[in-house]
Short mmCIF file of C-alpha atoms and ligand atoms in Angstrom, two decimals:
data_model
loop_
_atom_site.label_atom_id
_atom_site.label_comp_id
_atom_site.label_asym_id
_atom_site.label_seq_id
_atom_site.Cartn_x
_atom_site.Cartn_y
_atom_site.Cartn_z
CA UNK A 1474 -18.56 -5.74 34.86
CA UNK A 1475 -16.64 -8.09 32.38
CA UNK A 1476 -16.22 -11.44 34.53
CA UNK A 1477 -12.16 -11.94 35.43
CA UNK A 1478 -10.29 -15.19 35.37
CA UNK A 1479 -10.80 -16.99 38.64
CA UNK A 1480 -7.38 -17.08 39.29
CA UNK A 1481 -6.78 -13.10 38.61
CA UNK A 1482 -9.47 -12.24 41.07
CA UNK A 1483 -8.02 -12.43 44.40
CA UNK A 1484 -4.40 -11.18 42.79
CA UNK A 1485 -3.50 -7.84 44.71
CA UNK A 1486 -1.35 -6.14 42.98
CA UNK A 1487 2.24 -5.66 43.41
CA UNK A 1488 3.09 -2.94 45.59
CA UNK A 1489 6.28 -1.04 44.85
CA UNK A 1490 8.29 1.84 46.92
CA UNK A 1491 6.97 4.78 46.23
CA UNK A 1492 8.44 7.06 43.67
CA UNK A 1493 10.02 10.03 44.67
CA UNK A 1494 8.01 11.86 42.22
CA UNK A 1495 4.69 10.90 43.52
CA UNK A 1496 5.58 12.02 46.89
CA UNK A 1497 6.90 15.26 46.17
CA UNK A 1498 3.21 15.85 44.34
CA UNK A 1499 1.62 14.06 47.35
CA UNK A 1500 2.89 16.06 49.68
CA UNK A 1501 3.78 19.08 47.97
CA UNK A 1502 7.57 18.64 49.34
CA UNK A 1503 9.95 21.24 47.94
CA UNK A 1504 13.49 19.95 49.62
CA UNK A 1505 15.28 16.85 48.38
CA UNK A 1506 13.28 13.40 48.44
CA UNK A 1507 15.22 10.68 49.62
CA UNK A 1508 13.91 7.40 48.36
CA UNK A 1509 14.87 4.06 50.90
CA UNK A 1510 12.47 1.93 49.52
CA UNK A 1511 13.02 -0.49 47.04
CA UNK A 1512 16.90 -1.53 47.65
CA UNK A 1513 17.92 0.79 44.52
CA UNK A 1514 21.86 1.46 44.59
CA UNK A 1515 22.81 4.51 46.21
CA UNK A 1516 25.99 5.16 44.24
CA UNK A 1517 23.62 5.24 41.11
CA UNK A 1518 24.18 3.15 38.05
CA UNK A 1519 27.29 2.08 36.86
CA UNK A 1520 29.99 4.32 35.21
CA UNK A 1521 30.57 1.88 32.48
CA UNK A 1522 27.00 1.15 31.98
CA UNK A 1523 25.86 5.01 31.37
CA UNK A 1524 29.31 5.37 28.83
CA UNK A 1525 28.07 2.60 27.01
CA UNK A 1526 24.64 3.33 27.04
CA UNK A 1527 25.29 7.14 25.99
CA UNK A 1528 27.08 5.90 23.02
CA UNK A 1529 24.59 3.70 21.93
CA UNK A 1530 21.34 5.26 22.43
CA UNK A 1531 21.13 6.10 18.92
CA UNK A 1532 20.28 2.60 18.03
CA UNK A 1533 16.86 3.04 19.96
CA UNK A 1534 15.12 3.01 16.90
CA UNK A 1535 16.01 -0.90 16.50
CA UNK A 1536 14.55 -3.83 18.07
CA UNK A 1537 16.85 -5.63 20.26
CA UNK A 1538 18.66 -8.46 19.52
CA UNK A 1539 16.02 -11.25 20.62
CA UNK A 1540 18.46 -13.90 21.59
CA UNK A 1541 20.46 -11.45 23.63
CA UNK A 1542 23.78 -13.09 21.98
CA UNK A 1543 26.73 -10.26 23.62
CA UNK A 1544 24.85 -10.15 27.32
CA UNK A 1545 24.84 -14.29 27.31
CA UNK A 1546 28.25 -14.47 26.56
CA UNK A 1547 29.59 -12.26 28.49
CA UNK A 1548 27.45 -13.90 31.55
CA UNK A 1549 28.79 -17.57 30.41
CA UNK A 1550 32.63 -15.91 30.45
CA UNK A 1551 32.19 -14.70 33.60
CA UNK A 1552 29.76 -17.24 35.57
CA UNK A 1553 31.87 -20.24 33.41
CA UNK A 1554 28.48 -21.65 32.75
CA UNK A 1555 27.78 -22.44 29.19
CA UNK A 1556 25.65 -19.84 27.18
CA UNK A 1557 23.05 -22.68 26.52
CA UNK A 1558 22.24 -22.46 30.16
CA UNK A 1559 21.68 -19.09 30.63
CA UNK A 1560 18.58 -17.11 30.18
CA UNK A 1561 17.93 -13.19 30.14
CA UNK A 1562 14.95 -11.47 31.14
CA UNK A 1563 12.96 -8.04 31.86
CA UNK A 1564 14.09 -8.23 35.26
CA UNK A 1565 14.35 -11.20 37.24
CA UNK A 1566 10.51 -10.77 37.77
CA UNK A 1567 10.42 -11.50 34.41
CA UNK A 1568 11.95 -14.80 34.83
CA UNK A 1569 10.01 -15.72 37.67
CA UNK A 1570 6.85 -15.33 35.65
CA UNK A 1571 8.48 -17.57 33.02
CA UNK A 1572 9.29 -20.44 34.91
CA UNK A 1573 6.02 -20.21 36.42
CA UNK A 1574 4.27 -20.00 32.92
CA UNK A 1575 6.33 -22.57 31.57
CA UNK A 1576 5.56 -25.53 34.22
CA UNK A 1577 2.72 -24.39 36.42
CA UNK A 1578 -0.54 -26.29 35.18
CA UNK A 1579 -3.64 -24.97 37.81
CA UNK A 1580 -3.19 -27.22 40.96
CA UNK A 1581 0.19 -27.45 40.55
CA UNK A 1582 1.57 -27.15 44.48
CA UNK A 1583 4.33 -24.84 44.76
CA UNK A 1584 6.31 -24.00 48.33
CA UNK A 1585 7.25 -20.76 49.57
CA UNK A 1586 8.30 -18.81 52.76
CA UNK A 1587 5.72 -16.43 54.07
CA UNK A 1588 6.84 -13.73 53.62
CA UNK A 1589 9.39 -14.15 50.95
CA UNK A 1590 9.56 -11.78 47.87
CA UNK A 1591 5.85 -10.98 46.79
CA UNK A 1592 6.22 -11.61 43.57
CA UNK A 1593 6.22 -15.75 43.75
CA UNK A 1594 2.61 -15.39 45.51
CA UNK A 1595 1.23 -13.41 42.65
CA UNK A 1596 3.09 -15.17 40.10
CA UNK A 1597 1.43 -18.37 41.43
CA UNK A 1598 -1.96 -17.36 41.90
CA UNK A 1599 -1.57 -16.08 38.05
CA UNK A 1600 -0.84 -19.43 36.50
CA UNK A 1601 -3.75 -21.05 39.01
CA UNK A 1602 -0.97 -23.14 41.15
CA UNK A 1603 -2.15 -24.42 44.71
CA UNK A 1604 0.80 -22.17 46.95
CA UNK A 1605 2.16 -23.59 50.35
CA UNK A 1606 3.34 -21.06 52.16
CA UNK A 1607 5.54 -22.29 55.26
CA UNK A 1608 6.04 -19.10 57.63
CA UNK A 1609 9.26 -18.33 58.44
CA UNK A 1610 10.72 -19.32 61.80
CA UNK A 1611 13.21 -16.70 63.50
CA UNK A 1612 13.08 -14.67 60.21
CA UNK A 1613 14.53 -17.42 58.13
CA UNK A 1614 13.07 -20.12 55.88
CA UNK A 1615 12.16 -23.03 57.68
CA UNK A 1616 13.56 -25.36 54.76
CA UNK A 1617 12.62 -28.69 57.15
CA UNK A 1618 9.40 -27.73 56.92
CA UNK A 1619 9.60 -27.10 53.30
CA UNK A 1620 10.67 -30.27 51.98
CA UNK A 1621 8.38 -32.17 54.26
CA UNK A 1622 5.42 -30.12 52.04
CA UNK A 1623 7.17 -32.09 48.76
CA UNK A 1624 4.56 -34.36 47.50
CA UNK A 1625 3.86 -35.62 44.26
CA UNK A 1626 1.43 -32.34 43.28
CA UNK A 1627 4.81 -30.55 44.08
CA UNK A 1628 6.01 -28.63 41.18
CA UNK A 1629 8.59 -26.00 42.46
CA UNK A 1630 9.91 -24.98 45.21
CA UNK A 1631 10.75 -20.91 45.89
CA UNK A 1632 13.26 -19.77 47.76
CA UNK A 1633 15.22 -15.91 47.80
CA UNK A 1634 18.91 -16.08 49.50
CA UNK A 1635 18.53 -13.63 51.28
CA UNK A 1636 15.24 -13.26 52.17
CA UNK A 1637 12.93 -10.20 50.97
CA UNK A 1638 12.30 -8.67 53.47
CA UNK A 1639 13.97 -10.01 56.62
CA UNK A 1640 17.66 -10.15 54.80
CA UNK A 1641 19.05 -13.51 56.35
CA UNK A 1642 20.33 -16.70 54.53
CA UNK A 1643 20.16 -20.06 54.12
CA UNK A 1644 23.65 -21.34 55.29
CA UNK A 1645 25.46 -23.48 53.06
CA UNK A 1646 25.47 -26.93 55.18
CA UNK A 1647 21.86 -26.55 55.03
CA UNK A 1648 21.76 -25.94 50.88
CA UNK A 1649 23.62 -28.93 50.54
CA UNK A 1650 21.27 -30.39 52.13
CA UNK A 1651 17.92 -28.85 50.97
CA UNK A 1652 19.25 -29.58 47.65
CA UNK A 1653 19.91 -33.21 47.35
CA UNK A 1654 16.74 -33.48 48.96
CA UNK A 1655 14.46 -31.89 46.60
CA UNK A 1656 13.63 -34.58 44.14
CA UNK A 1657 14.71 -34.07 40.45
CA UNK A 1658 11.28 -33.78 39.35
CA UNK A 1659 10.71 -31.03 41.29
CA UNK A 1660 12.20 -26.96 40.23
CA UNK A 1661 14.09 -25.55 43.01
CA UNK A 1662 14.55 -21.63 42.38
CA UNK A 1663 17.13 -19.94 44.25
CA UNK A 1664 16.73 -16.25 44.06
CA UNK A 1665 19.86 -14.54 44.57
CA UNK A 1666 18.98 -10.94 43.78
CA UNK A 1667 21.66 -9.63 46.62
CA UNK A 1668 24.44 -12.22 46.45
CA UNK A 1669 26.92 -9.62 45.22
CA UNK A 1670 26.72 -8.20 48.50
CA UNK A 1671 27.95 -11.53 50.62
CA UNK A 1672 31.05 -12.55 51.04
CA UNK A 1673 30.73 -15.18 53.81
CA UNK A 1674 32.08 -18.55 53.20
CA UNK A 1675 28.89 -19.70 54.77
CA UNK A 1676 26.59 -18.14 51.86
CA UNK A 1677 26.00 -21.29 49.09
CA UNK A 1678 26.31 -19.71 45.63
CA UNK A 1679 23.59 -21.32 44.08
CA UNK A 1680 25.87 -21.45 40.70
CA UNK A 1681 27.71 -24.28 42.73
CA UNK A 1682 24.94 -26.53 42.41
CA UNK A 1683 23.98 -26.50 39.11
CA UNK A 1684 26.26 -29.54 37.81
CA UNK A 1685 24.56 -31.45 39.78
CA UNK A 1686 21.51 -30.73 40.09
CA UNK A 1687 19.14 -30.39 36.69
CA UNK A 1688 16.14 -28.81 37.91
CA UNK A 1689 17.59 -25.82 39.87
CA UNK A 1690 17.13 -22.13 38.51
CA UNK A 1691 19.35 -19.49 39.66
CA UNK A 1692 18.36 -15.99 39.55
CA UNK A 1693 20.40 -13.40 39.38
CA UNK A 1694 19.58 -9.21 38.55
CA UNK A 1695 21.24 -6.34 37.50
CA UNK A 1696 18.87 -3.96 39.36
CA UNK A 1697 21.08 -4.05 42.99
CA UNK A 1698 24.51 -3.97 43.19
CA UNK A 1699 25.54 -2.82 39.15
CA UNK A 1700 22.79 0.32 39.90
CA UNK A 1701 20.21 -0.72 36.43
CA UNK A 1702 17.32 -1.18 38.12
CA UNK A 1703 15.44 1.18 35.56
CA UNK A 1704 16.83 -0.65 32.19
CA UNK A 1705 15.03 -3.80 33.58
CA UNK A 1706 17.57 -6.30 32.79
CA UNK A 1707 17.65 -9.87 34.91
CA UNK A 1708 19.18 -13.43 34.06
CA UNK A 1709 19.44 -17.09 35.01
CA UNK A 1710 20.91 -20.32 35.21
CA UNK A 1711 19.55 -23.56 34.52
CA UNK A 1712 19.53 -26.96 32.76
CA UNK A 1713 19.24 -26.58 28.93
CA UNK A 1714 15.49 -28.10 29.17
CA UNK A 1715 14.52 -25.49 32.05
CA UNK A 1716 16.16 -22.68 30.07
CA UNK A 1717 14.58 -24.07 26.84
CA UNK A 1718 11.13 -24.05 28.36
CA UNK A 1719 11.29 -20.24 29.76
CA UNK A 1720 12.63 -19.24 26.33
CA UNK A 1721 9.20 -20.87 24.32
CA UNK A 1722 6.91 -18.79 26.84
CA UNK A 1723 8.46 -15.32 26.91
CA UNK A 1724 7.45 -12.72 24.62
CA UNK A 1725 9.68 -11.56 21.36
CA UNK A 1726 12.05 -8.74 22.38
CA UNK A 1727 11.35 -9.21 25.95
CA UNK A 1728 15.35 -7.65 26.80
CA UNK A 1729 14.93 -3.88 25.53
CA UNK A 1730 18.32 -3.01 23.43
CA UNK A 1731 19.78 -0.16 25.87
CA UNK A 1732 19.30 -2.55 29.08
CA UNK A 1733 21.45 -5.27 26.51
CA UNK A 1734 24.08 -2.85 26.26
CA UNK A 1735 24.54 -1.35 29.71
CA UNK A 1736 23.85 -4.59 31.03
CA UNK A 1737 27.02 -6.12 29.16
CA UNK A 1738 29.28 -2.76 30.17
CA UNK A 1739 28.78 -2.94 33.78
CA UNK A 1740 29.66 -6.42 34.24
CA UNK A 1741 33.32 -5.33 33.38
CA UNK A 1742 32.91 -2.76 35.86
CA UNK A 1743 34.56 -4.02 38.82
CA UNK A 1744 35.34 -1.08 40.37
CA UNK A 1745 31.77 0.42 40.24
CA UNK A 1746 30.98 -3.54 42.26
CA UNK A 1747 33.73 -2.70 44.59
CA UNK A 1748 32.87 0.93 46.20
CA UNK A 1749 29.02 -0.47 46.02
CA UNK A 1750 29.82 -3.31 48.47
CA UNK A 1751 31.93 -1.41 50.84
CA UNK A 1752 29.18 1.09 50.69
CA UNK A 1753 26.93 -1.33 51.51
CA UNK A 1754 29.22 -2.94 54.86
CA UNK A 1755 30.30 0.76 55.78
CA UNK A 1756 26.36 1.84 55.52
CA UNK A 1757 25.24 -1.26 57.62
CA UNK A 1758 28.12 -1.01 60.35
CA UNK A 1759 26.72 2.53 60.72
CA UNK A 1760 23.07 2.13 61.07
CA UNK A 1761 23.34 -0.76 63.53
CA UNK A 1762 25.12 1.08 65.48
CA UNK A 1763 22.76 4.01 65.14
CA UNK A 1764 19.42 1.76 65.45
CA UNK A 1765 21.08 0.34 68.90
CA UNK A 1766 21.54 4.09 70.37
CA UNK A 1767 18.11 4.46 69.32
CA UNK A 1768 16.80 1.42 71.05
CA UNK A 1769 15.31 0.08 67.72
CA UNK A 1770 15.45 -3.70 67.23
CA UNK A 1771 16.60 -4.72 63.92
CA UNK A 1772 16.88 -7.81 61.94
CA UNK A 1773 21.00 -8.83 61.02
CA UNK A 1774 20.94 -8.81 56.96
CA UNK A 1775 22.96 -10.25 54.25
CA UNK A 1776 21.10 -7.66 51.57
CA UNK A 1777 21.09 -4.26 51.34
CA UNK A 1778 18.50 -3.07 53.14
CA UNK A 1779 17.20 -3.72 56.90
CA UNK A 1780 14.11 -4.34 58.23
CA UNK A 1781 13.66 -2.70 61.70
CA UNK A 1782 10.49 -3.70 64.24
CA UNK A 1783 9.48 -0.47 65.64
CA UNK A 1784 7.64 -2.80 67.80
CA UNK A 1785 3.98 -0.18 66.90
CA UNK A 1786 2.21 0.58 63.83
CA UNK A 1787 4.98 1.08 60.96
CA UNK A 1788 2.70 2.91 59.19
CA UNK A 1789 2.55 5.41 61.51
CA UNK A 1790 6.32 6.08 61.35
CA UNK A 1791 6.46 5.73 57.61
CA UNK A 1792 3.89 8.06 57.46
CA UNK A 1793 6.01 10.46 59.63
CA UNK A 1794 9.17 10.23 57.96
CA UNK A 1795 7.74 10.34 54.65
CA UNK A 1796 6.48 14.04 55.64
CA UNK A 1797 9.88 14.94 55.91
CA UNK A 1798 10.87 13.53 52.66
CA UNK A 1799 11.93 10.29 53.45
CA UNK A 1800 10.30 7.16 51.77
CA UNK A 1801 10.87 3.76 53.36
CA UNK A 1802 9.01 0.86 52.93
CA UNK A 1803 6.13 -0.88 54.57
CA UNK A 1804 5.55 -4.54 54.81
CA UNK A 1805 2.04 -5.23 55.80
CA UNK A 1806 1.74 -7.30 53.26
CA UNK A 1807 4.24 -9.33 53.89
CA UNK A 1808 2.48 -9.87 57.41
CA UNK A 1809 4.84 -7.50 59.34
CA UNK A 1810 2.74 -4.62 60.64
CA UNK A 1811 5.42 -3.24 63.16
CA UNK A 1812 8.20 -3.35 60.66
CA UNK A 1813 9.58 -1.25 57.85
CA UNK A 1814 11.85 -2.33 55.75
CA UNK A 1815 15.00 0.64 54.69
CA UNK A 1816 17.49 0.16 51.98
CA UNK A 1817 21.57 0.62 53.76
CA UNK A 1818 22.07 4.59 51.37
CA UNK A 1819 24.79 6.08 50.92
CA UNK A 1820 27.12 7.84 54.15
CA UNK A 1821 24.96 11.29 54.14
CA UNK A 1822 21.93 9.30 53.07
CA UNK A 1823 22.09 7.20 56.22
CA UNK A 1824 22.81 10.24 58.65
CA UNK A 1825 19.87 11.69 57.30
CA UNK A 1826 17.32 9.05 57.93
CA UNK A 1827 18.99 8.69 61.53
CA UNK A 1828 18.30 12.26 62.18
CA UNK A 1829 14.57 11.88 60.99
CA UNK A 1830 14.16 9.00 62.96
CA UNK A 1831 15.45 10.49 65.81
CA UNK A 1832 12.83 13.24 65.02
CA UNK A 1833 9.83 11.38 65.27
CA UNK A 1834 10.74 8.08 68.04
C1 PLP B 191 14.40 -11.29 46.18
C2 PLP B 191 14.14 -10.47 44.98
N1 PLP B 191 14.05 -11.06 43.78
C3 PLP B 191 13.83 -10.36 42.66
C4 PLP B 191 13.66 -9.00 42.71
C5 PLP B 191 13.34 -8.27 41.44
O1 PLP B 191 14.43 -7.80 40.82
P1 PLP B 191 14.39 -7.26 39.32
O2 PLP B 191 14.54 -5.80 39.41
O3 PLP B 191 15.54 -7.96 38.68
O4 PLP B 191 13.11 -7.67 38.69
C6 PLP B 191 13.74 -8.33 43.92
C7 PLP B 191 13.53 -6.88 43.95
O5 PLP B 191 13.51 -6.19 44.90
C8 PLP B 191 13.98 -9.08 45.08
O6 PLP B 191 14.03 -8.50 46.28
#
């Protein structure tokens, strides 16, 4: 056997939802698959993005355009952040391996909630950096805790508003806080994957910290609310030196052309934002109600999905449900053996995963 890197040898590998089409094979399902697993959009992609995308596919035979020059500015119009503080990426995965590839030298300490989105573990582990994972405490980052870990092998700080998988939020009194108590020579990434989703005057846009504060990256995606998960297409906000330090480290190309262009479309589509959120609060209303008739215990989220303790073995219900065509999501590895996390579908979505899990509980 051909000796790994140290660092690559106790990686395990990301684990996504399941695709529908492996199921259906798995199983040999012949009805329709419904997929609640990795907090895709229910509506589907945008309306906007697919007409512009249809119209340009044609250009598939060129590279894309490497700076990502439309995308950025339309992002700067509408953020009001200056282009030269924006980056784009393959995903915000993407951009989470950059930052980490950018500033992470082996030893490096970086702080994260356990569990928080999986991704900042193996990203770490990657690059060699020493990770200090503070568990969460009621489902929620235990930011005290976290910036009492700051020392000077400290070299960022992870945190997802909301939380993969539990769904809750830092508030903003305590952002304001955590933030002008992380020290400047320290990154402080604030993963906002599902902000689209809150409007609470208690949710702290991370955007509104970013005058002040130099070493904070904002991450943002087009794979939730705008429905693009499969073009790949995430983006950030930072300081001109963070941004310029991602930007050395990533790969030529790294935005493919068709994600560019849909991308740029559905950010105009406002309308497509609109029925997703109230799809999202309708969706939620209903399956809290429906979880509490069931007597399952559920965690409040600010996301769009909901992770429910079923209080025994998840696996055994996911394995139940999943024989009657409906994927959800485990979290073992995220150290929550009773729970499964389920992306909020769409109205007839929902009433069908009630009715299976009324089946089987
Ligand atoms: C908190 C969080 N950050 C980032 C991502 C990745 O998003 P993307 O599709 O932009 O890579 C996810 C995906 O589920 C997520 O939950």
């Amino acid at each position: 056997m051909i000796e790994l890197r140290n660092f690559v040898k106790n990686i395990r590998p990301y684990k996504p939802g399941k695709p529908i089409e492996e199921v259906i094979k798995e199983l040999g399902l012949s009805g329709e698959v419904l997929k609640l697993a990795s907090n895709e959009n229910p509506l589907g992609a945008s309306p906007q993005a697919i007409k512009a995308m249809s119209e340009r596919i044609g250009d598939s035979y060129l590279y894309p355009d490497d700076n990502c020059y439309y995308l950025k500015q339309r992002l700067s119009e509408k953020s009001g952040i200056p282009v030269t503080n924006v980056i784009v990426g393959s995903g915000s995965v993407e951009l989470i391996e950059l930052i980490f590839k950018a500033y992470v030298n082996p030893g490096d300490q970086v702080i994260m909630s356990e569990p928080s989105f999986i991704m900042y573990k193996i990203a770490c582990q990657i690059f060699g950096g020493e990770r200090i994972a503070i568990p969460l405490k009621n489902h929620q980052h235990d930011i005290a805790t976290m910036t009492q870990k700051i020392n000077n092998k400290t070299k960022i700080i992870i945190v997802d508003n909301p939380i993969n998988p539990t769904g809750t939020i830092i508030r903003k009194e305590e952002m304001d806080h955590f933030v002008d108590t992380v020290p400047a020579n320290v990154i402080l990434v604030i993963d906002e994957a599902y902000h689209e989703y809150i409007k609470k005057t208690e949710y702290p846009h991370g955007l509104d910290y970013l005058k002040k504060h130099e070493n904070i990256l904002v991450l943002h995606t087009f794979s939730k609310i705008y429905g693009l998960a499969g073009l790949r297409v995430g983006y950030g906000f930072s300081s001109e030196e963070i941004i310029g330090a991602m930007m050395k480290v990533r790969l030529p190309f790294n935005v493919n052309r068709i994600g560019q262009i849909a991308a740029g479309a559905a950010l105009g589509d406002t309308d497509f934002v609109r029925s997703s959120m109230e799809n999202n609060d309708a969706g939620k209303a209903f399956l809290y109600r429906e979880f509490e008739r069931l007597g399952l215990s559920y965690t409040p989220t600010f996301g769009n999905f909901v992770l429910v303790d079923f209080k025994r073995e998840a696996k055994e219900v996911f394995e139940a449900v999943q024989k009657k065509g409906v994927i959800l999501r485990t979290v073992y590895e995220y150290g929550l053996p009773t729970s499964l996390r389920i992306t909020i579908g769409s109205q007839v979505q929902n009433e069908r995963l009630v009715r299976t899990l009324q089946e089987i509980i």
